[in-house]
DNA sequence: ACTTTTATCAGGAATTGTTCCTATTACATA
DNA sequence: TATGTAATAGGAACAATTCCTGATAAAAGT
């Protein structure tokens, strides 16, 4: 399933390269693979730290530029969360995020009630709505466990 | 109405100072007033730029520190949006934000349907949910107008 | 296969938003 | 009004991200 997604995205990217005259570099492929396989919503630096093991000469800037390229072309999405560094998500299905305010782990979940909800009509006076985003903030099980230990 | 809110918040802050031994400085009062009166969700620098006209010697750091103090004590809230600089809101009522992806203007709106919505039950397996946040992204009327001019 | 063209890269410098450091200032209590 | 100390101004430091430039390597032509 992940393998299928990976292959699909890689061919999407290959096609993109052909149509836009972009070069299909080793770096770009490795970063794309990493983003698809790492479902923990990594930051650019997280991606860099993993990639650099395979491509020791890669620069952080390349990771940033490449992720930006993927983002512009809809291959990954930026998850804007906790006023911290940017995090990325290759899951393009409609879904929501739960964020742990302690460890900053981000987990996907589905919220059909929200997906179905229509925005209030008077919002149209404001302009054109392109997307709606929700995020739950809280403390994840692991962090709760740690805090219970600390304050017995 | 704004005057009443201002007075209420100022007395809340004065009380806070008494209870915590904080000093009621000129700078803190000016920043508090500015945050209450400016409902455009200003950034720390926006606040600084306005304050500096009245207090020419104030430092940006003071603005940051002071807003952080207010935030810790629940006088203002941070609006985390668009992976940009932090923006602040002194409206503590339950409400939501519409963000223009062009001009980054943030507008408040109410969405009762969302307020009433319960989070999915299985989220409890993840941990404790503390808050839920929504945000609509789109293009505001003014920016739409400008874009129509540019591409006739 | 070999060259050439030029997009892309590595590495470091620059930028931006924010926070830290420290000598000085000014609240608040006596 | 004097005094102790929290808070300030200003600049330095920091962290995330982006820019700059000469070197490298895809890919199109030969």
mmCIF file of N, CA and C in Angstrom, chain A residues 108-152:
data_model
loop_
_atom_site.group_PDB
_atom_site.id
_atom_site.type_symbol
_atom_site.label_atom_id
_atom_site.label_comp_id
_atom_site.label_asym_id
_atom_site.label_seq_id
_atom_site.Cartn_x
_atom_site.Cartn_y
_atom_site.Cartn_z
ATOM 1 N N UNK A 108 -2.543 11.941 12.377
ATOM 2 C CA UNK A 108 -3.708 12.117 11.505
ATOM 3 C C UNK A 108 -4.946 11.503 12.144
ATOM 4 N N UNK A 109 -6.088 12.090 11.865
ATOM 5 C CA UNK A 109 -7.352 11.422 12.170
ATOM 6 C C UNK A 109 -8.425 11.927 11.213
ATOM 7 N N UNK A 110 -9.516 11.190 11.152
ATOM 8 C CA UNK A 110 -10.618 11.594 10.280
ATOM 9 C C UNK A 110 -11.757 12.120 11.121
ATOM 10 N N UNK A 111 -12.402 13.128 10.623
ATOM 11 C CA UNK A 111 -13.503 13.747 11.352
ATOM 12 C C UNK A 111 -14.599 14.056 10.330
ATOM 13 N N UNK A 112 -15.407 13.051 10.089
ATOM 14 C CA UNK A 112 -16.415 13.203 9.036
ATOM 15 C C UNK A 112 -17.412 14.302 9.355
ATOM 16 N N UNK A 113 -17.759 14.406 10.630
ATOM 17 C CA UNK A 113 -18.671 15.479 11.035
ATOM 18 C C UNK A 113 -18.176 16.838 10.559
ATOM 19 N N UNK A 114 -16.888 17.039 10.697
ATOM 20 C CA UNK A 114 -16.309 18.312 10.255
ATOM 21 C C UNK A 114 -16.277 18.419 8.734
ATOM 22 N N UNK A 115 -15.901 17.340 8.083
ATOM 23 C CA UNK A 115 -15.832 17.363 6.619
ATOM 24 C C UNK A 115 -17.185 17.774 6.025
ATOM 25 N N UNK A 116 -18.248 17.297 6.653
ATOM 26 C CA UNK A 116 -19.596 17.566 6.129
ATOM 27 C C UNK A 116 -20.064 18.981 6.431
ATOM 28 N N UNK A 117 -19.511 19.562 7.481
ATOM 29 C CA UNK A 117 -19.982 20.872 7.955
ATOM 30 C C UNK A 117 -19.810 21.952 6.893
ATOM 31 N N UNK A 118 -20.852 22.724 6.661
ATOM 32 C CA UNK A 118 -20.742 23.838 5.721
ATOM 33 C C UNK A 118 -20.320 25.093 6.478
ATOM 34 N N UNK A 119 -19.540 25.944 5.818
ATOM 35 C CA UNK A 119 -19.137 27.193 6.476
ATOM 36 C C UNK A 119 -20.341 28.139 6.517
ATOM 37 N N UNK A 120 -20.404 29.022 7.522
ATOM 38 C CA UNK A 120 -21.542 29.932 7.641
ATOM 39 C C UNK A 120 -21.700 30.782 6.381
ATOM 40 N N UNK A 121 -22.930 31.049 6.007
ATOM 41 C CA UNK A 121 -23.214 31.768 4.779
ATOM 42 C C UNK A 121 -22.594 33.155 4.713
ATOM 43 N N UNK A 122 -22.587 33.861 5.837
ATOM 44 C CA UNK A 122 -22.103 35.245 5.815
ATOM 45 C C UNK A 122 -20.600 35.346 5.542
ATOM 46 N N UNK A 123 -19.922 34.215 5.568
ATOM 47 C CA UNK A 123 -18.497 34.216 5.257
ATOM 48 C C UNK A 123 -18.272 34.665 3.813
ATOM 49 N N UNK A 124 -19.288 34.461 2.982
ATOM 50 C CA UNK A 124 -19.160 34.851 1.575
ATOM 51 C C UNK A 124 -18.965 36.370 1.405
ATOM 52 N N UNK A 125 -19.431 37.124 2.400
ATOM 53 C CA UNK A 125 -19.195 38.572 2.354
ATOM 54 C C UNK A 125 -17.724 38.910 2.476
ATOM 55 N N UNK A 126 -16.996 37.984 3.026
ATOM 56 C CA UNK A 126 -15.584 38.237 3.285
ATOM 57 C C UNK A 126 -14.738 38.031 2.033
ATOM 58 N N UNK A 127 -15.105 37.019 1.246
ATOM 59 C CA UNK A 127 -14.337 36.696 0.045
ATOM 60 C C UNK A 127 -14.585 35.247 -0.359
ATOM 61 N N UNK A 128 -13.598 34.663 -0.997
ATOM 62 C CA UNK A 128 -13.730 33.274 -1.449
ATOM 63 C C UNK A 128 -12.974 32.348 -0.510
ATOM 64 N N UNK A 129 -13.665 31.382 0.027
ATOM 65 C CA UNK A 129 -13.013 30.413 0.909
ATOM 66 C C UNK A 129 -12.411 29.297 0.072
ATOM 67 N N UNK A 130 -11.134 29.020 0.302
ATOM 68 C CA UNK A 130 -10.474 27.980 -0.466
ATOM 69 C C UNK A 130 -10.366 26.677 0.309
ATOM 70 N N UNK A 131 -10.167 26.790 1.602
ATOM 71 C CA UNK A 131 -10.025 25.562 2.384
ATOM 72 C C UNK A 131 -10.342 25.818 3.845
ATOM 73 N N UNK A 132 -10.680 24.760 4.543
ATOM 74 C CA UNK A 132 -10.908 24.848 5.977
ATOM 75 C C UNK A 132 -9.999 23.862 6.699
ATOM 76 N N UNK A 133 -9.449 24.309 7.798
ATOM 77 C CA UNK A 133 -8.464 23.502 8.519
ATOM 78 C C UNK A 133 -8.866 23.386 9.980
ATOM 79 N N UNK A 134 -8.797 22.196 10.508
ATOM 80 C CA UNK A 134 -8.971 22.036 11.949
ATOM 81 C C UNK A 134 -7.743 21.394 12.521
ATOM 82 N N UNK A 135 -7.600 21.579 13.784
ATOM 83 C CA UNK A 135 -6.490 20.968 14.478
ATOM 84 C C UNK A 135 -6.930 20.808 15.925
ATOM 85 N N UNK A 136 -6.672 19.629 16.466
ATOM 86 C CA UNK A 136 -6.932 19.418 17.891
ATOM 87 C C UNK A 136 -5.606 19.532 18.618
ATOM 88 N N UNK A 137 -5.617 20.230 19.728
ATOM 89 C CA UNK A 137 -4.407 20.293 20.544
ATOM 90 C C UNK A 137 -4.668 19.627 21.866
ATOM 91 N N UNK A 138 -3.656 18.935 22.336
ATOM 92 C CA UNK A 138 -3.826 18.257 23.603
ATOM 93 C C UNK A 138 -2.530 17.604 24.011
ATOM 94 N N UNK A 139 -2.633 16.592 24.864
ATOM 95 C CA UNK A 139 -1.443 15.891 25.321
ATOM 96 C C UNK A 139 -1.626 14.417 24.992
ATOM 97 N N UNK A 140 -0.648 13.853 24.310
ATOM 98 C CA UNK A 140 -0.771 12.474 23.860
ATOM 99 C C UNK A 140 -0.554 11.505 25.023
ATOM 100 N N UNK A 141 -0.989 10.269 24.836
ATOM 101 C CA UNK A 141 -0.887 9.235 25.869
ATOM 102 C C UNK A 141 0.515 9.148 26.477
ATOM 103 N N UNK A 142 1.531 9.122 25.623
ATOM 104 C CA UNK A 142 2.902 8.956 26.117
ATOM 105 C C UNK A 142 3.299 10.102 27.048
ATOM 106 N N UNK A 143 2.957 11.317 26.651
ATOM 107 C CA UNK A 143 3.329 12.468 27.466
ATOM 108 C C UNK A 143 2.536 12.487 28.772
ATOM 109 N N UNK A 144 1.290 12.067 28.703
ATOM 110 C CA UNK A 144 0.482 11.972 29.936
ATOM 111 C C UNK A 144 1.146 11.000 30.909
ATOM 112 N N UNK A 145 1.609 9.880 30.371
ATOM 113 C CA UNK A 145 2.265 8.862 31.188
ATOM 114 C C UNK A 145 3.487 9.453 31.892
ATOM 115 N N UNK A 146 4.313 10.141 31.107
ATOM 116 C CA UNK A 146 5.530 10.761 31.662
ATOM 117 C C UNK A 146 5.188 11.763 32.755
ATOM 118 N N UNK A 147 4.125 12.549 32.523
ATOM 119 C CA UNK A 147 3.784 13.580 33.504
ATOM 120 C C UNK A 147 3.255 12.964 34.791
ATOM 121 N N UNK A 148 2.562 11.847 34.686
ATOM 122 C CA UNK A 148 2.074 11.167 35.884
ATOM 123 C C UNK A 148 3.239 10.672 36.734
ATOM 124 N N UNK A 149 4.261 10.174 36.068
ATOM 125 C CA UNK A 149 5.465 9.730 36.796
ATOM 126 C C UNK A 149 6.104 10.876 37.562
ATOM 127 N N UNK A 150 6.216 12.015 36.879
ATOM 128 C CA UNK A 150 6.914 13.160 37.469
ATOM 129 C C UNK A 150 6.165 13.737 38.683
ATOM 130 N N UNK A 151 4.818 13.739 38.611
ATOM 131 C CA UNK A 151 4.011 14.282 39.728
ATOM 132 C C UNK A 151 3.129 13.162 40.278
ATOM 133 N N UNK A 152 3.653 12.378 41.218
ATOM 134 C CA UNK A 152 2.935 11.178 41.657
ATOM 135 C C UNK A 152 1.884 11.489 42.741
#
